[in-house]
Amino acid sequence: MSGQFNGVRSHISQLYPMATHVHCTAHTLNLAVSKSCTIQPIRNCLGTIGKTCDFFVYPKRKNILSQAIEDFNGTINAKTLKRNCAIRWIERFHSVHGFIELLECVIDSLDTIISWSDGDTSSQANNLKNSILQGEFIISLLVLSKIFAIGLPLSKQFQSVAIDLREAMVLANATLSELKTIRCNVDEYFHDIYTKASALAQELCFSITLPRIACKQKNRDNYSVNTPEEYFKITIFIPYLDLFINEIESRFIEHQKILKGFQNLFLKTTEMSTLEKDEFISLIDFYNHDLADNNKDILISELKLWQRKILPLDKQSTNAMDALIICNDMYPNIYKLLQILATLSVSTASSERSFSSLQRIKTYLRNTMSEKRLNGLAMLSIHRSISVDAKEVLDELSTNKRRVDFIL
């Protein structure tokens, strides 16, 4: 679809050279998360979670887990295991967080199933239990929960309706700064994770120890460390954090390039650097057919007047829509650039939500409905907050001609 040479993007660019391609930010973030999860301990952890969820899909085993949840003394918000879904962007966090909540119940259920006479089922349960009761798994699980919790608000904001490219990049940079702060203070943050992991391991009746050192390094990292905390910090937390930071930085480069020239519209200063001035000139050269003036001196002067207007404002505009409200006819070219920025696509989440709504409405049983009826049902489904008066609907229907004639 987005291939630079043979995809739909290239065909549209040939017909409309000024059409700017913006990759869906929510999908970009999901790709960064997926790529960072290729580290072996993290990948194995997610695989074990998936196999455990699949194991408890069957009703007989699921009843054992449900009974263990009911008998649990503590407070549990999660009621069932959720499998990690690759195409639902926020499901990763809910899957990992729910697994941590239900971990003790899962172990109790596996202990019960291990005693069954069914050899295959009891063997699978024993293998899953042995995989879970490992220091590497517990550490990876808590590391995933920590990092996913930081990326969850960003993923939700990327899927919101009222967000433009600048606000999206501000949120992405804030998340990136938080991750870099954790990286700079990695000892402090991982110590908290390791403390929680040790407490969780103690509740599950095992201890986190150093794995054996292999003579030839193939599938296991060999580091000359003295403590398990130092070992798992070097082998899991730091590589995963570094890869996640690099993925976010590299995958949002194209978005930052598109936004470069527009950033000058939000600078609360009248002194632009040479680089900022060159970026703005490149922007007006690209959109010169949409602007009222093509003279660069006039456009730069208008930009400086606009910057003086927003300079005394207490609150800086974070997105194009807020800036459009305070922009007037005195700055026609700035207004046009803000309009362009506001209309640049940020995410395909809204379109995908509409497809999901249509999929729920137009089922196989309703496959022959007319377009008018389909549009009406879609509006009812999308705008659920609007109350519908049944009496008004009946009054409207009563004005239509009856299709069935009653003969007395």
mmCIF file of C-alpha atoms in Angstrom:
data_model
loop_
_atom_site.group_PDB
_atom_site.id
_atom_site.type_symbol
_atom_site.label_atom_id
_atom_site.label_comp_id
_atom_site.label_asym_id
_atom_site.label_seq_id
_atom_site.Cartn_x
_atom_site.Cartn_y
_atom_site.Cartn_z
ATOM 1 C CA MET A 1 0.000 0.000 0.000
ATOM 2 C CA SER A 2 2.597 2.580 1.056
ATOM 3 C CA GLY A 3 5.384 1.418 -1.260
ATOM 4 C CA GLN A 4 7.476 4.317 -2.450
ATOM 5 C CA PHE A 5 7.875 2.942 -5.993
ATOM 6 C CA ASN A 6 5.077 0.460 -6.777
ATOM 7 C CA GLY A 7 2.484 0.916 -4.027
ATOM 8 C CA VAL A 8 -0.740 2.904 -3.975
ATOM 9 C CA ARG A 9 1.257 5.770 -2.484
ATOM 10 C CA SER A 10 3.407 6.066 -5.629
ATOM 11 C CA HIS A 11 0.381 5.990 -7.965
ATOM 12 C CA ILE A 12 -1.390 8.735 -6.009
ATOM 13 C CA SER A 13 1.806 10.818 -5.904
ATOM 14 C CA GLN A 14 2.088 10.596 -9.691
ATOM 15 C CA LEU A 15 -1.436 11.939 -10.131
ATOM 16 C CA TYR A 16 -1.307 14.440 -7.249
ATOM 17 C CA PRO A 17 2.312 15.446 -6.499
ATOM 18 C CA MET A 18 1.267 17.724 -3.617
ATOM 19 C CA ALA A 19 -0.532 14.945 -1.750
ATOM 20 C CA THR A 20 1.561 14.297 1.358
ATOM 21 C CA HIS A 21 1.772 10.701 2.544
ATOM 22 C CA VAL A 22 1.589 10.385 6.341
ATOM 23 C CA HIS A 23 1.912 6.889 7.748
ATOM 24 C CA CYS A 24 -0.690 6.099 10.421
ATOM 25 C CA THR A 25 0.943 7.052 13.727
ATOM 26 C CA ALA A 26 -0.939 4.386 15.686
ATOM 27 C CA HIS A 27 0.254 1.725 13.263
ATOM 28 C CA THR A 28 3.790 3.146 13.394
ATOM 29 C CA LEU A 29 3.811 2.868 17.179
ATOM 30 C CA ASN A 30 2.494 -0.689 16.935
ATOM 31 C CA LEU A 31 5.328 -1.590 14.546
ATOM 32 C CA ALA A 32 7.859 -0.120 16.981
ATOM 33 C CA VAL A 33 6.417 -2.200 19.824
ATOM 34 C CA SER A 34 6.346 -5.361 17.696
ATOM 35 C CA LYS A 35 9.944 -4.933 16.550
ATOM 36 C CA SER A 36 11.217 -4.268 20.076
ATOM 37 C CA CYS A 37 9.572 -7.495 21.274
ATOM 38 C CA THR A 38 11.882 -9.599 19.093
ATOM 39 C CA ILE A 39 14.471 -9.823 21.893
ATOM 40 C CA GLN A 40 14.596 -13.502 22.872
ATOM 41 C CA PRO A 41 13.499 -13.308 26.567
ATOM 42 C CA ILE A 42 10.680 -10.894 25.702
ATOM 43 C CA ARG A 43 9.598 -13.009 22.737
ATOM 44 C CA ASN A 44 9.614 -16.157 24.852
ATOM 45 C CA CYS A 45 7.576 -14.423 27.551
ATOM 46 C CA LEU A 46 4.873 -13.326 25.093
ATOM 47 C CA GLY A 47 4.876 -16.814 23.581
ATOM 48 C CA THR A 48 4.322 -18.404 26.989
ATOM 49 C CA ILE A 49 1.460 -15.996 27.691
ATOM 50 C CA GLY A 50 -0.141 -16.907 24.364
ATOM 51 C CA LYS A 51 0.202 -20.653 24.957
ATOM 52 C CA THR A 52 -1.262 -20.306 28.446
ATOM 53 C CA CYS A 53 -4.255 -18.385 27.095
ATOM 54 C CA ASP A 54 -4.781 -21.027 24.413
ATOM 55 C CA PHE A 55 -4.513 -23.779 27.018
ATOM 56 C CA PHE A 56 -7.397 -22.344 29.065
ATOM 57 C CA VAL A 57 -9.696 -21.801 26.071
ATOM 58 C CA TYR A 58 -11.340 -25.217 26.482
ATOM 59 C CA PRO A 59 -14.412 -25.175 28.767
ATOM 60 C CA LYS A 60 -13.252 -27.864 31.194
ATOM 61 C CA ARG A 61 -9.932 -26.122 31.849
ATOM 62 C CA LYS A 62 -11.538 -22.680 31.816
ATOM 63 C CA ASN A 63 -13.904 -23.743 34.595
ATOM 64 C CA ILE A 64 -10.905 -24.700 36.741
ATOM 65 C CA LEU A 65 -9.407 -21.226 36.222
ATOM 66 C CA SER A 66 -12.737 -19.501 36.919
ATOM 67 C CA GLN A 67 -13.105 -21.446 40.157
ATOM 68 C CA ALA A 68 -9.554 -20.490 41.187
ATOM 69 C CA ILE A 69 -10.367 -16.821 40.543
ATOM 70 C CA GLU A 70 -13.523 -17.063 42.674
ATOM 71 C CA ASP A 71 -11.624 -18.725 45.523
ATOM 72 C CA PHE A 72 -8.800 -16.165 45.444
ATOM 73 C CA ASN A 73 -8.634 -14.088 48.634
ATOM 74 C CA GLY A 74 -7.278 -10.868 47.129
ATOM 75 C CA THR A 75 -8.913 -8.326 44.833
ATOM 76 C CA ILE A 76 -8.747 -9.134 41.119
ATOM 77 C CA ASN A 77 -10.138 -6.900 38.390
ATOM 78 C CA ALA A 78 -9.386 -9.304 35.535
ATOM 79 C CA LYS A 79 -11.832 -12.176 35.185
ATOM 80 C CA THR A 80 -10.209 -14.101 32.363
ATOM 81 C CA LEU A 81 -6.972 -14.320 30.410
ATOM 82 C CA LYS A 82 -6.702 -12.156 27.296
ATOM 83 C CA ARG A 83 -4.564 -13.282 24.414
ATOM 84 C CA ASN A 84 -2.190 -10.812 22.812
ATOM 85 C CA CYS A 85 -3.753 -9.513 19.587
ATOM 86 C CA ALA A 86 -1.352 -8.239 16.922
ATOM 87 C CA ILE A 87 -3.904 -5.993 15.179
ATOM 88 C CA ARG A 88 -5.498 -4.429 18.281
ATOM 89 C CA TRP A 89 -2.934 -1.931 19.436
ATOM 90 C CA ILE A 90 -3.771 -1.563 23.120
ATOM 91 C CA GLU A 91 -4.463 -5.254 23.773
ATOM 92 C CA ARG A 92 -0.815 -5.959 24.542
ATOM 93 C CA PHE A 93 -0.976 -3.988 27.782
ATOM 94 C CA HIS A 94 -4.278 -5.537 28.870
ATOM 95 C CA SER A 95 -2.975 -9.022 28.084
ATOM 96 C CA VAL A 96 0.230 -8.597 30.120
ATOM 97 C CA HIS A 97 -1.427 -6.696 32.977
ATOM 98 C CA GLY A 98 -4.243 -9.244 33.263
ATOM 99 C CA PHE A 99 -1.773 -12.132 33.242
ATOM 100 C CA ILE A 100 0.119 -10.583 36.173
ATOM 101 C CA GLU A 101 -3.123 -10.206 38.120
ATOM 102 C CA LEU A 102 -4.171 -13.799 37.488
ATOM 103 C CA LEU A 103 -0.719 -15.353 37.829
ATOM 104 C CA GLU A 104 -1.363 -17.049 41.184
ATOM 105 C CA CYS A 105 -4.733 -18.336 39.979
ATOM 106 C CA VAL A 106 -3.097 -19.677 36.818
ATOM 107 C CA ILE A 107 -0.486 -21.594 38.846
ATOM 108 C CA ASP A 108 -3.177 -23.035 41.147
ATOM 109 C CA SER A 109 -5.215 -24.111 38.119
ATOM 110 C CA LEU A 110 -2.193 -25.734 36.490
ATOM 111 C CA ASP A 111 -1.451 -27.626 39.715
ATOM 112 C CA THR A 112 -4.991 -28.986 39.663
ATOM 113 C CA ILE A 113 -4.805 -29.997 35.994
ATOM 114 C CA ILE A 114 -1.405 -31.681 36.466
ATOM 115 C CA SER A 115 -3.093 -34.287 38.687
ATOM 116 C CA TRP A 116 -5.572 -35.285 35.945
ATOM 117 C CA SER A 117 -5.371 -38.734 34.408
ATOM 118 C CA ASP A 118 -5.276 -37.283 30.879
ATOM 119 C CA GLY A 119 -1.607 -37.608 29.977
ATOM 120 C CA ASP A 120 -1.440 -34.977 27.214
ATOM 121 C CA THR A 121 -3.307 -32.324 29.188
ATOM 122 C CA SER A 122 -1.364 -32.865 32.405
ATOM 123 C CA SER A 123 1.922 -32.835 30.478
ATOM 124 C CA GLN A 124 1.047 -29.516 28.823
ATOM 125 C CA ALA A 125 0.068 -28.049 32.183
ATOM 126 C CA ASN A 126 3.352 -29.156 33.733
ATOM 127 C CA ASN A 127 5.376 -27.649 30.870
ATOM 128 C CA LEU A 128 3.525 -24.341 31.149
ATOM 129 C CA LYS A 129 4.061 -24.223 34.898
ATOM 130 C CA ASN A 130 7.789 -24.861 34.495
ATOM 131 C CA SER A 131 7.999 -22.099 31.886
ATOM 132 C CA ILE A 132 6.186 -19.605 34.117
ATOM 133 C CA LEU A 133 8.143 -20.362 37.289
ATOM 134 C CA GLN A 134 11.369 -19.022 35.837
ATOM 135 C CA GLY A 135 13.175 -15.849 36.841
ATOM 136 C CA GLU A 136 13.593 -14.829 33.210
ATOM 137 C CA PHE A 137 9.843 -15.082 32.584
ATOM 138 C CA ILE A 138 8.848 -13.090 35.680
ATOM 139 C CA ILE A 139 11.408 -10.348 34.965
ATOM 140 C CA SER A 140 10.343 -10.118 31.308
ATOM 141 C CA LEU A 141 6.690 -9.986 32.333
ATOM 142 C CA LEU A 142 7.206 -7.035 34.678
ATOM 143 C CA VAL A 143 9.489 -5.240 32.203
ATOM 144 C CA LEU A 144 6.776 -5.537 29.543
ATOM 145 C CA SER A 145 4.159 -4.233 31.960
ATOM 146 C CA LYS A 146 6.349 -1.224 32.795
ATOM 147 C CA ILE A 147 7.132 -0.237 29.198
ATOM 148 C CA PHE A 148 3.650 -0.992 27.848
ATOM 149 C CA ALA A 149 2.147 1.235 30.556
ATOM 150 C CA ILE A 150 4.243 4.144 29.252
ATOM 151 C CA GLY A 151 3.189 3.570 25.646
ATOM 152 C CA LEU A 152 -0.507 2.951 26.392
ATOM 153 C CA PRO A 153 -1.569 6.645 26.745
ATOM 154 C CA LEU A 154 0.279 7.476 23.528
ATOM 155 C CA SER A 155 -1.496 4.691 21.644
ATOM 156 C CA LYS A 156 -4.893 5.873 22.899
ATOM 157 C CA GLN A 157 -4.175 9.481 21.908
ATOM 158 C CA PHE A 158 -3.036 8.424 18.437
ATOM 159 C CA GLN A 159 -6.427 6.760 17.942
ATOM 160 C CA SER A 160 -8.434 9.784 19.122
ATOM 161 C CA VAL A 161 -10.572 11.819 16.721
ATOM 162 C CA ALA A 162 -9.392 15.400 17.349
ATOM 163 C CA ILE A 163 -5.601 15.262 17.003
ATOM 164 C CA ASP A 164 -3.282 16.790 14.413
ATOM 165 C CA LEU A 165 0.253 15.943 13.383
ATOM 166 C CA ARG A 166 1.949 18.500 15.627
ATOM 167 C CA GLU A 167 0.119 17.393 18.759
ATOM 168 C CA ALA A 168 0.862 13.761 17.878
ATOM 169 C CA MET A 169 4.584 14.482 17.598
ATOM 170 C CA VAL A 170 4.553 16.450 20.870
ATOM 171 C CA LEU A 171 3.065 13.405 22.614
ATOM 172 C CA ALA A 172 5.530 11.054 20.911
ATOM 173 C CA ASN A 173 8.485 13.214 21.975
ATOM 174 C CA ALA A 174 7.171 13.324 25.548
ATOM 175 C CA THR A 175 6.960 9.519 25.638
ATOM 176 C CA LEU A 176 10.432 9.278 24.133
ATOM 177 C CA SER A 177 11.806 11.660 26.771
ATOM 178 C CA GLU A 178 10.296 9.515 29.528
ATOM 179 C CA LEU A 179 11.907 6.393 28.085
ATOM 180 C CA LYS A 180 15.269 8.149 27.861
ATOM 181 C CA THR A 181 14.907 9.264 31.477
ATOM 182 C CA ILE A 182 14.402 5.627 32.479
ATOM 183 C CA ARG A 183 17.461 4.697 30.426
ATOM 184 C CA CYS A 184 19.594 7.312 32.199
ATOM 185 C CA ASN A 185 18.408 6.027 35.602
ATOM 186 C CA VAL A 186 18.278 2.372 34.637
ATOM 187 C CA ASP A 187 19.685 1.104 37.952
ATOM 188 C CA GLU A 188 16.980 2.798 40.006
ATOM 189 C CA TYR A 189 14.079 1.771 37.773
ATOM 190 C CA PHE A 190 15.196 -1.824 37.347
ATOM 191 C CA HIS A 191 15.770 -2.197 41.079
ATOM 192 C CA ASP A 192 12.059 -1.479 41.607
ATOM 193 C CA ILE A 193 11.164 -4.046 38.940
ATOM 194 C CA TYR A 194 13.473 -6.645 40.453
ATOM 195 C CA THR A 195 12.066 -6.038 43.945
ATOM 196 C CA LYS A 196 8.530 -6.660 42.656
ATOM 197 C CA ALA A 197 9.710 -9.732 40.755
ATOM 198 C CA SER A 198 11.381 -11.164 43.868
ATOM 199 C CA ALA A 199 8.230 -10.616 45.926
ATOM 200 C CA LEU A 200 6.111 -12.250 43.213
ATOM 201 C CA ALA A 201 8.512 -15.195 42.996
ATOM 202 C CA GLN A 202 8.352 -15.630 46.761
ATOM 203 C CA GLU A 203 4.550 -15.790 46.594
ATOM 204 C CA LEU A 204 4.868 -18.490 43.934
ATOM 205 C CA CYS A 205 7.326 -20.439 46.115
ATOM 206 C CA PHE A 206 10.500 -20.129 44.057
ATOM 207 C CA SER A 207 13.514 -17.822 43.984
ATOM 208 C CA ILE A 208 15.176 -15.907 41.170
ATOM 209 C CA THR A 209 18.697 -17.215 40.614
ATOM 210 C CA LEU A 210 21.485 -16.803 38.112
ATOM 211 C CA PRO A 211 21.119 -19.162 35.136
ATOM 212 C CA ARG A 212 23.958 -21.517 34.416
ATOM 213 C CA ILE A 213 26.774 -20.184 32.266
ATOM 214 C CA ALA A 214 27.139 -22.030 28.965
ATOM 215 C CA CYS A 215 30.590 -22.948 27.705
ATOM 216 C CA LYS A 216 29.731 -21.805 24.177
ATOM 217 C CA GLN A 217 27.378 -18.865 23.854
ATOM 218 C CA LYS A 218 24.563 -19.778 21.454
ATOM 219 C CA ASN A 219 21.125 -19.295 22.996
ATOM 220 C CA ARG A 220 22.124 -17.829 26.353
ATOM 221 C CA ASP A 221 23.923 -14.584 27.193
ATOM 222 C CA ASN A 222 27.111 -15.111 29.197
ATOM 223 C CA TYR A 223 27.998 -12.191 31.438
ATOM 224 C CA SER A 224 30.431 -12.237 34.332
ATOM 225 C CA VAL A 225 28.112 -10.800 36.981
ATOM 226 C CA ASN A 226 27.624 -11.732 40.606
ATOM 227 C CA THR A 227 23.912 -11.092 41.203
ATOM 228 C CA PRO A 228 20.712 -12.072 39.369
ATOM 229 C CA GLU A 229 19.594 -8.430 39.421
ATOM 230 C CA GLU A 230 22.671 -7.323 37.490
ATOM 231 C CA TYR A 231 22.360 -10.232 35.058
ATOM 232 C CA PHE A 232 18.724 -9.651 34.111
ATOM 233 C CA LYS A 233 19.259 -5.898 33.901
ATOM 234 C CA ILE A 234 21.991 -6.431 31.301
ATOM 235 C CA THR A 235 20.279 -9.224 29.363
ATOM 236 C CA ILE A 236 16.631 -8.073 29.354
ATOM 237 C CA PHE A 237 15.877 -4.551 30.535
ATOM 238 C CA ILE A 238 18.645 -2.529 28.880
ATOM 239 C CA PRO A 239 18.510 -4.249 25.425
ATOM 240 C CA TYR A 240 14.711 -4.038 25.323
ATOM 241 C CA LEU A 241 14.678 -0.390 26.385
ATOM 242 C CA ASP A 242 17.398 0.587 23.901
ATOM 243 C CA LEU A 243 15.668 -1.182 21.020
ATOM 244 C CA PHE A 244 12.297 0.387 21.870
ATOM 245 C CA ILE A 245 13.826 3.889 21.966
ATOM 246 C CA ASN A 246 15.630 3.339 18.660
ATOM 247 C CA GLU A 247 12.468 2.021 17.007
ATOM 248 C CA ILE A 248 10.397 5.043 18.053
ATOM 249 C CA GLU A 249 13.098 7.471 16.924
ATOM 250 C CA SER A 250 13.618 5.808 13.542
ATOM 251 C CA ARG A 251 9.969 5.162 12.684
ATOM 252 C CA PHE A 252 8.798 8.708 13.425
ATOM 253 C CA ILE A 253 11.553 10.402 11.380
ATOM 254 C CA GLU A 254 9.261 10.833 8.356
ATOM 255 C CA HIS A 255 6.572 12.431 10.506
ATOM 256 C CA GLN A 256 9.123 14.857 11.944
ATOM 257 C CA LYS A 257 10.304 15.783 8.437
ATOM 258 C CA ILE A 258 6.762 16.607 7.336
ATOM 259 C CA LEU A 259 6.264 18.748 10.436
ATOM 260 C CA LYS A 260 9.552 20.668 10.204
ATOM 261 C CA GLY A 261 8.334 23.727 8.289
ATOM 262 C CA PHE A 262 5.042 23.906 10.190
ATOM 263 C CA GLN A 263 6.852 24.159 13.539
ATOM 264 C CA ASN A 264 7.681 27.811 12.806
ATOM 265 C CA LEU A 265 3.967 28.636 13.022
ATOM 266 C CA PHE A 266 4.059 27.851 16.752
ATOM 267 C CA LEU A 267 7.354 29.508 17.754
ATOM 268 C CA LYS A 268 6.845 32.237 20.346
ATOM 269 C CA THR A 269 9.813 34.268 19.112
ATOM 270 C CA THR A 270 10.577 36.739 16.342
ATOM 271 C CA GLU A 271 14.170 35.589 15.845
ATOM 272 C CA MET A 272 14.398 32.508 13.658
ATOM 273 C CA SER A 273 17.599 30.610 13.104
ATOM 274 C CA THR A 274 18.942 30.033 9.607
ATOM 275 C CA LEU A 275 17.812 26.399 9.732
ATOM 276 C CA GLU A 276 14.266 27.340 10.794
ATOM 277 C CA LYS A 277 14.103 29.965 8.060
ATOM 278 C CA ASP A 278 15.240 27.472 5.414
ATOM 279 C CA GLU A 279 12.655 24.945 6.607
ATOM 280 C CA PHE A 280 9.872 27.539 6.332
ATOM 281 C CA ILE A 281 11.027 28.543 2.832
ATOM 282 C CA SER A 282 10.930 24.878 1.789
ATOM 283 C CA LEU A 283 7.389 24.657 3.160
ATOM 284 C CA ILE A 284 6.096 27.690 1.244
ATOM 285 C CA ASP A 285 7.843 26.477 -1.917
ATOM 286 C CA PHE A 286 5.974 23.179 -1.664
ATOM 287 C CA TYR A 287 2.564 24.798 -1.060
ATOM 288 C CA ASN A 288 3.075 27.890 -3.243
ATOM 289 C CA HIS A 289 0.015 27.062 -5.383
ATOM 290 C CA ASP A 290 -2.248 27.188 -2.318
ATOM 291 C CA LEU A 291 -0.928 30.468 -0.896
ATOM 292 C CA ALA A 292 -2.197 33.932 -1.790
ATOM 293 C CA ASP A 293 1.323 35.363 -2.200
ATOM 294 C CA ASN A 294 4.395 33.780 -3.742
ATOM 295 C CA ASN A 295 6.831 36.453 -2.599
ATOM 296 C CA LYS A 296 9.067 34.926 0.064
ATOM 297 C CA ASP A 297 9.785 38.260 1.746
ATOM 298 C CA ILE A 298 6.057 38.904 2.186
ATOM 299 C CA LEU A 299 5.471 35.421 3.579
ATOM 300 C CA ILE A 300 8.372 35.654 6.030
ATOM 301 C CA SER A 301 7.184 39.090 7.173
ATOM 302 C CA GLU A 302 3.682 37.717 7.691
ATOM 303 C CA LEU A 303 5.146 34.868 9.725
ATOM 304 C CA LYS A 304 7.039 37.301 11.959
ATOM 305 C CA LEU A 305 3.877 39.365 12.517
ATOM 306 C CA TRP A 306 2.034 36.163 13.430
ATOM 307 C CA GLN A 307 4.794 35.214 15.845
ATOM 308 C CA ARG A 308 4.511 38.638 17.495
ATOM 309 C CA LYS A 309 0.767 38.069 17.864
ATOM 310 C CA ILE A 310 1.183 34.766 19.733
ATOM 311 C CA LEU A 311 4.237 35.954 21.707
ATOM 312 C CA PRO A 312 2.293 37.621 24.585
ATOM 313 C CA LEU A 313 -0.221 34.769 24.875
ATOM 314 C CA ASP A 314 -0.042 32.928 28.198
ATOM 315 C CA LYS A 315 -0.894 29.535 26.736
ATOM 316 C CA GLN A 316 0.895 28.243 23.681
ATOM 317 C CA SER A 317 -1.238 26.560 21.038
ATOM 318 C CA THR A 318 -0.511 22.847 20.970
ATOM 319 C CA ASN A 319 -2.348 22.034 17.754
ATOM 320 C CA ALA A 320 -3.459 23.633 14.506
ATOM 321 C CA MET A 321 -7.130 23.922 15.493
ATOM 322 C CA ASP A 322 -6.313 26.067 18.530
ATOM 323 C CA ALA A 323 -4.096 28.284 16.381
ATOM 324 C CA LEU A 324 -6.804 28.646 13.717
ATOM 325 C CA ILE A 325 -9.195 30.064 16.317
ATOM 326 C CA ILE A 326 -6.923 33.033 17.073
ATOM 327 C CA CYS A 327 -5.731 33.501 13.475
ATOM 328 C CA ASN A 328 -7.704 36.010 11.367
ATOM 329 C CA ASP A 329 -7.807 37.526 7.874
ATOM 330 C CA MET A 330 -4.759 39.653 8.606
ATOM 331 C CA TYR A 331 -2.627 36.523 8.128
ATOM 332 C CA PRO A 332 -4.196 34.773 5.088
ATOM 333 C CA ASN A 333 -1.137 32.693 4.202
ATOM 334 C CA ILE A 334 -0.557 31.599 7.795
ATOM 335 C CA TYR A 335 -4.247 30.687 8.026
ATOM 336 C CA LYS A 336 -3.942 28.549 4.885
ATOM 337 C CA LEU A 337 -0.848 26.753 6.224
ATOM 338 C CA LEU A 338 -2.642 26.055 9.507
ATOM 339 C CA GLN A 339 -5.586 24.673 7.538
ATOM 340 C CA ILE A 340 -3.252 22.338 5.644
ATOM 341 C CA LEU A 341 -1.646 21.164 8.884
ATOM 342 C CA ALA A 342 -5.051 20.540 10.470
ATOM 343 C CA THR A 343 -6.155 18.384 7.533
ATOM 344 C CA LEU A 344 -3.020 16.215 7.335
ATOM 345 C CA SER A 345 -3.978 12.663 8.251
ATOM 346 C CA VAL A 346 -2.580 11.382 11.548
ATOM 347 C CA SER A 347 -4.249 8.016 12.001
ATOM 348 C CA THR A 348 -6.541 5.604 10.172
ATOM 349 C CA ALA A 349 -8.243 4.628 13.437
ATOM 350 C CA SER A 350 -11.425 6.586 12.651
ATOM 351 C CA SER A 351 -11.778 4.887 9.265
ATOM 352 C CA GLU A 352 -11.194 1.466 10.789
ATOM 353 C CA ARG A 353 -13.788 2.163 13.468
ATOM 354 C CA SER A 354 -16.318 2.994 10.742
ATOM 355 C CA PHE A 355 -15.470 -0.262 8.944
ATOM 356 C CA SER A 356 -15.983 -2.172 12.193
ATOM 357 C CA SER A 357 -19.356 -0.477 12.710
ATOM 358 C CA LEU A 358 -20.473 -1.390 9.189
ATOM 359 C CA GLN A 359 -19.313 -4.965 9.727
ATOM 360 C CA ARG A 360 -21.528 -5.214 12.810
ATOM 361 C CA ILE A 361 -24.506 -3.633 11.043
ATOM 362 C CA LYS A 362 -24.415 -5.191 7.581
ATOM 363 C CA THR A 363 -24.283 -8.864 8.493
ATOM 364 C CA TYR A 364 -25.219 -11.828 6.305
ATOM 365 C CA LEU A 365 -28.778 -11.633 7.639
ATOM 366 C CA ARG A 366 -29.046 -7.974 6.586
ATOM 367 C CA ASN A 367 -27.189 -8.261 3.308
ATOM 368 C CA THR A 368 -30.015 -6.976 1.083
ATOM 369 C CA MET A 369 -30.834 -3.713 2.853
ATOM 370 C CA SER A 370 -30.994 -0.475 0.886
ATOM 371 C CA GLU A 371 -28.375 2.253 1.165
ATOM 372 C CA LYS A 372 -30.800 4.593 2.938
ATOM 373 C CA ARG A 373 -31.523 2.017 5.641
ATOM 374 C CA LEU A 374 -27.811 1.195 5.987
ATOM 375 C CA ASN A 375 -26.942 4.872 6.457
ATOM 376 C CA GLY A 376 -29.655 5.253 9.072
ATOM 377 C CA LEU A 377 -28.503 2.231 11.058
ATOM 378 C CA ALA A 378 -24.900 3.428 10.819
ATOM 379 C CA MET A 379 -25.839 6.840 12.227
ATOM 380 C CA LEU A 380 -27.717 5.174 15.093
ATOM 381 C CA SER A 381 -24.747 2.946 15.850
ATOM 382 C CA ILE A 382 -22.127 5.699 15.703
ATOM 383 C CA HIS A 383 -24.057 8.382 17.592
ATOM 384 C CA ARG A 384 -25.262 6.261 20.491
ATOM 385 C CA SER A 385 -25.202 9.243 22.866
ATOM 386 C CA ILE A 386 -28.173 10.842 21.079
ATOM 387 C CA SER A 387 -31.428 9.611 22.590
ATOM 388 C CA VAL A 388 -34.179 8.533 20.197
ATOM 389 C CA ASP A 389 -37.830 9.139 21.071
ATOM 390 C CA ALA A 390 -39.862 6.094 20.037
ATOM 391 C CA LYS A 391 -43.058 8.176 19.747
ATOM 392 C CA GLU A 392 -41.461 10.508 17.203
ATOM 393 C CA VAL A 393 -40.260 7.535 15.183
ATOM 394 C CA LEU A 394 -43.759 6.020 15.115
ATOM 395 C CA ASP A 395 -45.278 9.359 14.113
ATOM 396 C CA GLU A 396 -42.796 9.615 11.245
ATOM 397 C CA LEU A 397 -43.524 6.069 10.086
ATOM 398 C CA SER A 398 -47.279 6.646 10.276
ATOM 399 C CA THR A 399 -47.030 9.339 7.598
ATOM 400 C CA ASN A 400 -45.650 6.846 5.077
ATOM 401 C CA LYS A 401 -47.906 4.840 2.791
ATOM 402 C CA ARG A 402 -48.719 1.369 4.097
ATOM 403 C CA ARG A 403 -47.277 -1.293 1.814
ATOM 404 C CA VAL A 404 -49.878 -3.895 2.817
ATOM 405 C CA ASP A 405 -53.536 -3.212 2.063
ATOM 406 C CA PHE A 406 -56.036 -4.695 4.498
ATOM 407 C CA ILE A 407 -59.195 -5.962 2.767
ATOM 408 C CA LEU A 408 -62.251 -6.302 4.969
#
